[in-house]
Short mmCIF file of C-alpha atoms in Angstrom, two decimals:
data_model
loop_
_atom_site.label_atom_id
_atom_site.label_comp_id
_atom_site.label_asym_id
_atom_site.label_seq_id
_atom_site.Cartn_x
_atom_site.Cartn_y
_atom_site.Cartn_z
CA MET A 363 -5.31 13.43 14.79
CA SER A 364 -8.51 11.55 15.64
CA ASN A 365 -9.03 10.11 19.13
CA GLU A 366 -10.26 6.89 17.55
CA THR A 367 -9.27 3.72 19.41
CA ARG A 368 -5.76 2.64 18.62
CA ASP A 369 -3.20 0.16 19.87
CA ASP A 370 -0.71 2.19 21.89
CA ARG A 371 1.41 -0.68 23.10
CA GLU A 372 5.10 -0.09 22.71
CA THR A 373 7.10 -2.74 20.93
CA PRO A 374 10.89 -2.83 20.70
CA GLY A 375 12.74 -1.11 17.91
CA VAL A 376 14.09 -3.07 14.99
CA ARG A 377 17.58 -4.25 15.85
CA ARG A 378 20.30 -3.81 13.24
CA ARG A 379 21.63 -6.96 11.64
CA GLU A 380 25.17 -7.29 12.92
CA MET A 381 26.01 -10.27 10.69
CA LEU A 382 24.56 -11.12 7.29
CA GLY A 383 24.67 -14.82 8.12
CA LEU A 384 22.33 -14.49 11.10
CA PRO A 385 18.65 -13.67 10.52
CA VAL A 386 18.34 -11.46 13.59
CA ALA A 387 14.60 -10.85 13.42
CA LEU A 388 13.96 -14.60 13.39
CA ALA A 389 16.66 -15.67 15.81
CA CYS A 390 15.55 -13.25 18.53
CA GLY A 391 11.83 -12.94 17.84
CA SER A 392 9.66 -9.92 18.61
CA ALA A 393 11.38 -9.36 21.92
CA VAL A 394 14.42 -8.31 19.95
CA LEU A 395 12.43 -6.25 17.49
CA ALA A 396 11.14 -4.45 20.51
CA GLY A 397 13.87 -4.53 23.08
CA CYS A 398 17.26 -5.79 21.99
CA GLY A 399 18.13 -2.20 21.15
CA THR A 400 17.50 -0.89 24.66
CA ALA A 401 21.06 0.32 25.12
CA ARG A 402 21.04 2.03 21.72
CA GLN A 403 17.70 3.67 22.47
CA ALA A 404 19.05 5.02 25.74
CA SER A 405 22.20 6.39 24.16
CA SER A 406 20.31 7.91 21.23
CA ALA A 407 17.63 9.72 23.20
CA ALA A 408 18.94 12.93 21.70
CA THR A 409 19.82 13.18 18.02
CA PRO A 410 23.62 13.19 17.74
CA THR A 411 25.34 16.11 16.08
CA PRO A 412 26.20 14.95 12.56
CA SER A 413 29.86 15.02 11.62
CA ALA A 414 31.11 16.87 8.55
CA PRO A 415 30.55 14.83 5.37
CA THR A 416 33.49 13.24 3.63
CA PRO A 417 34.22 14.31 0.01
CA GLU A 418 32.66 11.05 -1.17
CA GLN A 419 29.51 11.72 0.84
CA ALA A 420 29.36 15.28 -0.44
CA ASP A 421 29.26 13.96 -4.01
CA GLU A 422 26.34 11.62 -3.31
CA VAL A 423 22.96 12.49 -4.79
CA ALA A 424 20.60 13.36 -1.95
CA VAL A 425 17.51 11.21 -1.45
CA THR A 426 14.44 13.45 -1.64
CA PRO A 427 11.64 13.12 0.95
CA PRO A 428 9.17 11.53 -1.51
CA GLU A 429 11.83 9.04 -2.65
CA ASP A 430 12.64 8.24 0.97
CA LEU A 431 8.98 7.59 1.79
CA MET A 432 8.42 5.57 -1.40
CA ARG A 433 11.34 3.23 -0.77
CA GLU A 434 10.01 2.68 2.75
CA HIS A 435 6.77 1.66 1.06
CA GLY A 436 8.87 -1.00 -0.65
CA VAL A 437 9.56 -2.51 2.78
CA LEU A 438 5.83 -2.42 3.49
CA LYS A 439 5.05 -4.18 0.20
CA ARG A 440 7.51 -6.96 0.94
CA VAL A 441 5.96 -7.58 4.35
CA LEU A 442 2.54 -7.69 2.67
CA LEU A 443 3.96 -10.54 0.56
CA ILE A 444 5.04 -12.24 3.78
CA TYR A 445 1.48 -11.87 5.10
CA ARG A 446 0.10 -13.30 1.84
CA GLU A 447 2.32 -16.35 2.23
CA GLY A 448 1.07 -16.77 5.79
CA ILE A 449 -2.53 -16.54 4.60
CA ARG A 450 -1.85 -19.09 1.85
CA ARG A 451 -0.40 -21.59 4.31
CA ILE A 452 -3.26 -21.14 6.78
CA ASN A 453 -5.88 -21.59 4.04
CA SER A 454 -4.03 -24.69 2.81
CA GLY A 455 -4.12 -26.25 6.27
CA ASP A 456 -0.35 -26.02 6.70
CA GLN A 457 1.36 -25.13 9.96
CA VAL A 458 1.20 -21.42 10.79
CA PRO A 459 4.71 -19.88 10.35
CA ALA A 460 4.24 -17.92 13.57
CA GLN A 461 7.84 -16.81 14.09
CA PRO A 462 8.37 -15.33 10.58
CA LEU A 463 4.96 -13.65 10.69
CA HIS A 464 5.73 -12.23 14.13
CA ALA A 465 9.04 -10.85 12.86
CA GLY A 466 7.29 -9.30 9.86
CA ALA A 467 4.65 -7.70 12.07
CA GLY A 468 7.44 -6.39 14.32
CA ILE A 469 8.99 -4.59 11.33
CA ILE A 470 5.58 -3.14 10.45
CA ARG A 471 5.23 -1.89 14.03
CA THR A 472 8.69 -0.34 14.41
CA PHE A 473 9.66 0.73 10.89
CA ILE A 474 6.30 1.52 9.29
CA GLU A 475 3.99 2.57 12.11
CA GLN A 476 6.35 4.08 14.67
CA TYR A 477 8.71 5.66 12.12
CA HIS A 478 7.40 6.01 8.54
CA GLU A 479 3.84 6.91 9.47
CA GLN A 480 5.01 9.32 12.13
CA LEU A 481 7.02 11.18 9.47
CA GLU A 482 3.91 11.42 7.31
CA GLU A 483 1.71 12.59 10.17
CA ARG A 484 4.22 15.12 11.45
CA TYR A 485 5.78 16.54 8.28
CA VAL A 486 3.62 15.69 5.26
CA PHE A 487 -0.08 15.67 6.09
CA PRO A 488 -0.15 18.95 8.08
CA ARG A 489 1.57 20.85 5.25
CA LEU A 490 -0.94 19.58 2.73
CA VAL A 491 -3.93 20.44 4.91
CA ARG A 492 -2.65 23.95 5.67
CA ALA A 493 -2.29 24.50 1.93
CA GLY A 494 -5.83 23.26 1.33
CA LYS A 495 -4.56 20.21 -0.57
CA LEU A 496 -6.06 16.71 -0.38
CA THR A 497 -8.23 17.62 2.61
CA ASP A 498 -10.58 14.77 1.72
CA ILE A 499 -7.85 12.13 1.53
CA VAL A 500 -5.65 12.99 4.52
CA PRO A 501 -8.25 12.15 7.23
CA VAL A 502 -8.83 8.76 5.58
CA LEU A 503 -5.09 8.04 5.52
CA ILE A 504 -4.78 8.91 9.22
CA ARG A 505 -7.76 6.72 10.08
CA GLN A 506 -6.18 3.86 8.16
CA HIS A 507 -2.94 4.35 10.09
CA GLN A 508 -4.93 3.97 13.30
CA ARG A 509 -6.80 0.88 12.13
CA GLY A 510 -3.55 -0.65 10.90
CA ARG A 511 -1.99 -0.31 14.34
CA VAL A 512 -4.88 -2.22 15.86
CA LEU A 513 -4.50 -5.01 13.30
CA THR A 514 -0.74 -5.15 13.86
CA GLY A 515 -1.31 -5.53 17.59
CA ARG A 516 -3.60 -8.47 16.95
CA ILE A 517 -1.14 -10.11 14.56
CA LEU A 518 1.70 -9.69 17.05
CA ASP A 519 -0.43 -11.23 19.81
CA ALA A 520 -1.55 -14.15 17.64
CA THR A 521 2.02 -15.02 16.57
CA ALA A 522 3.91 -14.37 19.81
CA THR A 523 3.74 -18.12 20.50
CA PRO A 524 2.79 -21.05 18.26
CA THR A 525 -0.65 -20.09 16.96
CA PRO A 526 -3.39 -22.32 18.44
CA PRO A 527 -5.85 -23.90 15.98
CA GLN A 528 -8.75 -21.73 17.15
CA ALA A 529 -6.77 -18.54 16.36
CA ARG A 530 -5.83 -19.47 12.77
CA ARG A 531 -8.96 -18.06 11.14
CA GLY A 532 -8.75 -14.75 13.03
CA LEU A 533 -5.04 -14.35 12.20
CA ALA A 534 -5.66 -14.95 8.49
CA ALA A 535 -8.55 -12.46 8.53
CA ASP A 536 -6.47 -9.77 10.23
CA MET A 537 -3.57 -10.18 7.80
CA ALA A 538 -5.98 -10.13 4.85
CA ALA A 539 -7.62 -6.94 6.17
CA PHE A 540 -4.22 -5.32 6.59
CA VAL A 541 -3.16 -6.24 3.05
CA ARG A 542 -6.46 -5.09 1.55
CA MET A 543 -6.21 -1.69 3.25
CA TYR A 544 -2.53 -0.95 2.73
CA GLU A 545 -2.23 -1.85 -0.94
CA PRO A 546 -4.50 1.04 -2.04
CA HIS A 547 -3.27 3.18 0.87
CA GLU A 548 0.38 3.20 -0.18
CA ALA A 549 -0.53 3.39 -3.88
CA ARG A 550 -2.57 6.57 -3.28
CA GLU A 551 0.26 8.11 -1.29
CA ASP A 552 2.84 7.28 -3.98
CA THR A 553 0.77 8.65 -6.85
CA VAL A 554 -1.12 11.55 -5.24
CA VAL A 555 0.15 12.55 -1.79
CA PHE A 556 3.90 12.51 -2.29
CA PRO A 557 3.83 14.32 -5.67
CA ALA A 558 1.69 17.02 -4.02
CA MET A 559 4.46 17.67 -1.51
CA ARG A 560 6.46 19.51 -4.17
CA GLU A 561 3.54 21.87 -4.73
CA VAL A 562 3.35 23.05 -1.12
CA ILE A 563 6.90 22.78 0.25
CA PRO A 564 9.50 25.36 -0.87
CA PRO A 565 12.82 23.96 -2.21
CA LYS A 566 14.84 25.07 0.83
CA GLU A 567 12.44 23.38 3.24
CA PHE A 568 12.36 20.34 0.96
CA THR A 569 16.12 19.98 1.42
CA GLU A 570 15.88 20.49 5.17
CA MET A 571 13.12 17.86 5.37
CA ALA A 572 15.35 15.37 3.53
CA GLU A 573 18.10 15.95 6.10
CA THR A 574 15.61 15.55 8.95
CA PHE A 575 14.34 12.26 7.55
CA GLU A 576 17.89 10.95 7.11
CA ALA A 577 18.92 11.93 10.64
CA GLU A 578 15.81 10.35 12.17
CA GLU A 579 16.33 7.13 10.20
CA HIS A 580 19.85 6.66 11.54
CA ARG A 581 18.93 7.81 15.05
CA ARG A 582 16.31 5.09 15.25
CA PHE A 583 17.91 2.31 13.21
CA GLY A 584 21.65 2.88 13.46
CA ALA A 585 24.25 3.21 10.74
CA ALA A 586 22.64 0.56 8.51
CA GLY A 587 19.33 2.42 8.54
CA PHE A 588 16.98 1.48 5.71
CA THR A 589 19.44 -1.07 4.29
CA GLY A 590 19.52 -2.98 7.56
CA VAL A 591 15.72 -3.21 7.69
CA VAL A 592 15.64 -4.48 4.08
CA GLY A 593 18.14 -7.15 5.12
CA GLN A 594 15.84 -8.28 7.92
CA VAL A 595 12.91 -8.56 5.51
CA ALA A 596 15.06 -10.62 3.13
CA ASP A 597 15.92 -13.01 5.98
CA ILE A 598 12.21 -13.58 6.66
CA GLU A 599 11.56 -14.16 2.95
CA ARG A 600 14.33 -16.76 2.81
CA THR A 601 12.88 -18.54 5.83
CA LEU A 602 9.48 -18.74 4.08
CA GLY A 603 10.99 -19.70 0.71
CA ILE A 604 9.72 -16.59 -1.09
CA TYR A 605 12.99 -14.69 -1.53
CA ASP A 606 13.79 -15.87 -5.06
CA LEU A 607 12.22 -13.23 -7.33
CA ASN A 608 12.12 -15.60 -10.30
CA GLN A 609 9.45 -17.78 -8.68
CA PHE A 610 6.91 -15.00 -9.26
CA THR A 611 7.53 -14.96 -13.03
CA PRO A 612 4.56 -16.54 -14.86
CA ARG A 613 5.23 -19.46 -17.18
CA LEU A 614 3.75 -18.61 -20.60
#
């Protein structure tokens, strides 16, 4: 990986939503996204030995590594919508929704950058490069990961407290830069990178990778895993008034 400047600051892991009625990410702020799970992090330093699956679990259709990564991109896309709403409000002269934006950036930091992108950089990109596949694209994707972490650090800083007037323009620019980079980034991974995984990873290793991804997801994010993170994103959307899918349907 390149030694290019990156934001190495640690932020707390995303805390599981204990109750559907409480928007945890908003109620606790970034301190929770980073640190409310301290006890869980300490107890899960080592990956627990998985218990034998129940008959019902054994009948479940396994989620493949590309599917796992693509649905995580769905979380990313929904936070990009949150950023777009923040940009819209700033450009309209409205009050900056600092707390929801901070919570969204916290999910980007913990779920996308410190988890999803680490899976890509550890398990996906090296296999493609060793096989001589996509050697022109992979370095660009890694560089974009690094630049994204810098932007996320700035967004977290700018929204940690009520955003002062002089910081509004910079915050909007950083969110816009993040959106502009990650829309083509995740689209290229979904349509080119992830399909190429099947060409270079044998079926047995593909299955083992799926199990590794699943174990890491629950080690980091508890029993709710991906579903819990989606719930946190939905809470932020409700706070901003952008949860109702029907509002995005054009009137013809």
